[in-house]
Amino acid sequence: MTLVAARSRQAPGSLSRARHRAGRWIAAGVMLVLVALAGVLIGQVFVDPGTVARIVASRLLGVSSVANDVQERIVWDVRVPRVLAGVIVGAALAIAGVVIQAVVRNPLGDPYVIGVTPGASLGAVTAIVLGTGIGSLGVAGAAFAGALLAFVGIVALARRGQGWAPGRVILSGVAIGYLLSAATYFLQIRATPAQLQRALFWTLGSIAGVGWMALPLLTAVVALGSGWLLLRAPWLDALAAGPELARSQGVPVGRFQAELMVIAALVTASVVAVAGGIGFVGLVVPHVARLVVGPAHRRLLLASLLLGATFLPAADILARTLLAPVELPIGIVTAAVGAPMFIAQLARDDRGAPA
Amino acid sequence: MSLDVNGITVRLGGQNVLTEVALSVPDGAMVGLLGPNGSGKSTLLRALWHALAPERGAVLVDGADVAALPTREVARRIGVLTQDDGTDARYTVRQVVETGRLPHRRLLGADDTPGDPVGEALRRAGAVEFADRRIDTLSGGQRQRVLAARTLAQATPVVLLDEPTNHLDLAAQHDLLALFRRLRVTVVAALHDLNLAATYCDELHLLDAGRLVASGTPDDVLTPERIGAVFGVAAAITTNPLTGTRAVHLGPRHETGSTS
């Protein structure tokens, strides 16, 4: 190990690289705003942009609005909460994906693997099929309960002694996932056509029904979870080198992994309870973000948050315009767009699995 | 900072991997652990920083039981350099070395040490010129320097080295041990090369099948009889004309027999 004289090397391109980097963050922020604006402007009923602006301004700033009641309800009660729901749900699923991939140390980590998605599906479908006439609040409650129960089951299976076995999380997640899916399918076979339609729409996910009511709580959960994770990002980096190494650097690994899993489960369970089983966002967005900003977790979490918050409202615009006036479940769009992106990345990544 | 091992027994998979091992490492000493594969060197190192809990006995760092210290406090006292680790290939060298500062950082990320400990560690380990490269673009030797830099950045009074010279060429092996020697911290190193051990260590501990069979200065520990009994090779000892320390010459046992 030759001790090279200190040549504090300021790489010649480092300033322009920093500027380039800042440019990408700004571009991502602008994209998010543009998608959100498009989400408010686009819909089955045409409302001209000036009217939309006046409606939003009247609500936010108290400027008197000249729009009629119908336009007002379309924009303020349907489109705006829907776009906001897309932003929150997309961000939540993406950061949950980052966390789960870090804990199980496997590129396949997503909310499905920790049982949240299949558990929520079973809970929701049970409520839809058995609890005839149950409202959406009841379905959401059942989905939330199902998600957490499945998560607890997987944790119980994956825990070994006092430690976590990441490989076992995936294995028990897949096993319990299939088991719960079997139960969900069984219920769907016994369902009436109307119930089946509702169940199908739920399992594929939709942010149509989130509404103003659920948004404050959802935002609070996601903001708290993200904030905590951003503070803990350096620990996530240590964990990326393996549990033993993280421990040698002072990370209480067992407690930290448990903390991460509980946050990921609570955030995704809250989101999935109101939006259904939206797939692929939690899996794909972290991988795309990693390609752009690298593996260090503070940037990775922020980038995933931004990308997820942009991707889901964009997918939602497609879901409601592609076959208009028929609306597609958003899960179909996220999978149809996300899977090819994932495959393209696999093809690009000649270094092997995107670990 | 001194280390005291009070007769620890470690069991793994129902078997004693270490049996009643007792030794002490004085403050600032460089101590070598020797022994064939499976003799318990790595296990002993892992017990020293409480990655493993001994069945009986205790490890004291500066008089405090490591089992009773919080993980973070252990990491502020003891740094560990292993042969290799699972560091994500896409991290840059600087990012990897920065994780060494973790035990010194508060929740909001402020470091408790002024100056640039990461840059200093990179410089001392000779890793400055590839500080901004990704880990997966480095050679095995460069990678080992990065891990050494991370251990230096951790700035602990005790450093444990687990066969740190694997993957390194001859000059790099000497540079690495000389680097930690110069730090004047307490070092415990598991080593395969008896000559490196004789050159750099103040004291040696020889392990065989989980038991400590000899402890003392290199002159005391490295005898042809012991080397023959523990490693199963013939050995002759001379004096290294460059360093004045013991030089160990090895050969197959059936040809030369044991000589002194």
XYZ file of C-alpha atoms in Angstrom, chain A residues 1-11 17 105 228 230-253 287 290-291 293-299 345 349 351 353-355, chain B residues 46 49-52 71-72 75 78-80 82 85-88 90-92 94-96 99-100 102-103 107-109 123-126 128-129 132 134 136-137 141 144-145 148 150 154 168-169 171-173 175-176 179 182:
108
model
C 0.000 0.000 0.000
C 2.077 2.855 -1.255
C 1.239 6.061 0.464
C 0.659 8.426 -2.370
C 1.379 12.054 -1.618
C -1.820 13.938 -1.034
C -2.928 15.096 -4.416
C -6.242 16.525 -3.415
C -7.800 15.926 -6.740
C -10.530 18.267 -7.756
C -11.708 16.439 -10.833
C -20.999 17.584 -13.079
C -30.925 -7.284 0.048
C -37.558 9.172 9.137
C -34.150 10.180 4.963
C -32.641 10.736 8.405
C -31.638 7.090 8.558
C -30.243 6.974 5.010
C -26.593 6.594 6.143
C -27.569 3.496 8.109
C -29.234 2.104 4.989
C -25.925 2.591 3.163
C -24.086 0.652 5.868
C -26.695 -2.093 5.648
C -26.119 -2.339 1.899
C -22.655 -3.746 2.642
C -24.170 -6.501 4.772
C -25.579 -6.813 8.290
C -22.271 -7.702 9.906
C -20.491 -4.721 8.410
C -23.327 -2.398 9.419
C -23.032 -3.705 12.929
C -19.297 -3.107 13.037
C -20.085 0.510 12.203
C -22.407 0.856 15.143
C -25.790 0.176 13.525
C -28.022 -1.888 15.837
C -28.908 -4.076 12.882
C -34.247 0.490 -9.956
C -30.646 3.871 -8.856
C -29.601 4.057 -12.497
C -28.526 8.827 -8.993
C -26.545 5.770 -7.845
C -26.973 3.560 -4.799
C -26.427 6.035 -1.912
C -29.714 6.057 -0.041
C -30.387 9.721 0.724
C -30.372 10.592 -2.956
C -32.958 -2.201 -17.627
C -27.268 -4.027 -17.002
C -23.022 -6.489 -14.824
C -28.594 -8.711 -11.508
C -29.519 -5.158 -10.478
C -28.769 -5.906 -6.862
C -15.607 -11.705 16.014
C -16.142 -6.956 18.966
C -19.158 -8.948 20.140
C -20.365 -10.010 16.714
C -20.528 -13.350 18.523
C -23.474 -1.344 19.312
C -22.553 2.270 18.567
C -18.035 0.814 16.997
C -13.228 -1.115 17.892
C -12.781 -0.986 14.108
C -12.866 -4.143 12.018
C -12.299 -8.067 7.151
C -17.386 -7.660 2.314
C -20.582 -7.352 0.377
C -20.279 -3.634 -0.369
C -22.552 -2.713 -3.257
C -22.011 0.792 -7.448
C -20.910 2.863 -4.466
C -17.962 5.153 -5.011
C -15.531 8.000 -1.062
C -19.058 6.830 -0.189
C -17.695 3.558 1.184
C -19.626 4.871 6.185
C -16.612 4.573 8.512
C -21.159 6.493 11.016
C -20.442 5.857 14.705
C -28.950 11.661 13.613
C -28.888 14.769 11.418
C -25.529 13.797 9.961
C -4.748 9.833 1.872
C -3.193 7.592 4.508
C -4.430 4.435 2.829
C -3.189 5.588 -0.564
C -6.889 9.349 -2.974
C -6.273 8.931 -6.656
C -14.267 9.120 -7.036
C -16.859 3.049 -8.390
C -16.380 -2.393 -9.121
C -13.730 -0.695 -11.265
C -5.451 -4.564 -3.990
C -8.421 -3.617 0.119
C -6.962 -0.101 0.451
C -8.423 0.003 5.098
C -12.813 2.998 5.906
C -13.610 5.037 11.854
C -2.304 -8.083 -1.646
C 1.058 -8.227 -3.356
C 4.824 -4.589 -1.020
C 1.182 -3.921 -0.201
C 1.237 -6.540 2.583
C 2.623 -1.321 3.639
C -0.682 -2.304 5.234
C 0.423 1.609 8.264
C 2.450 3.523 12.775
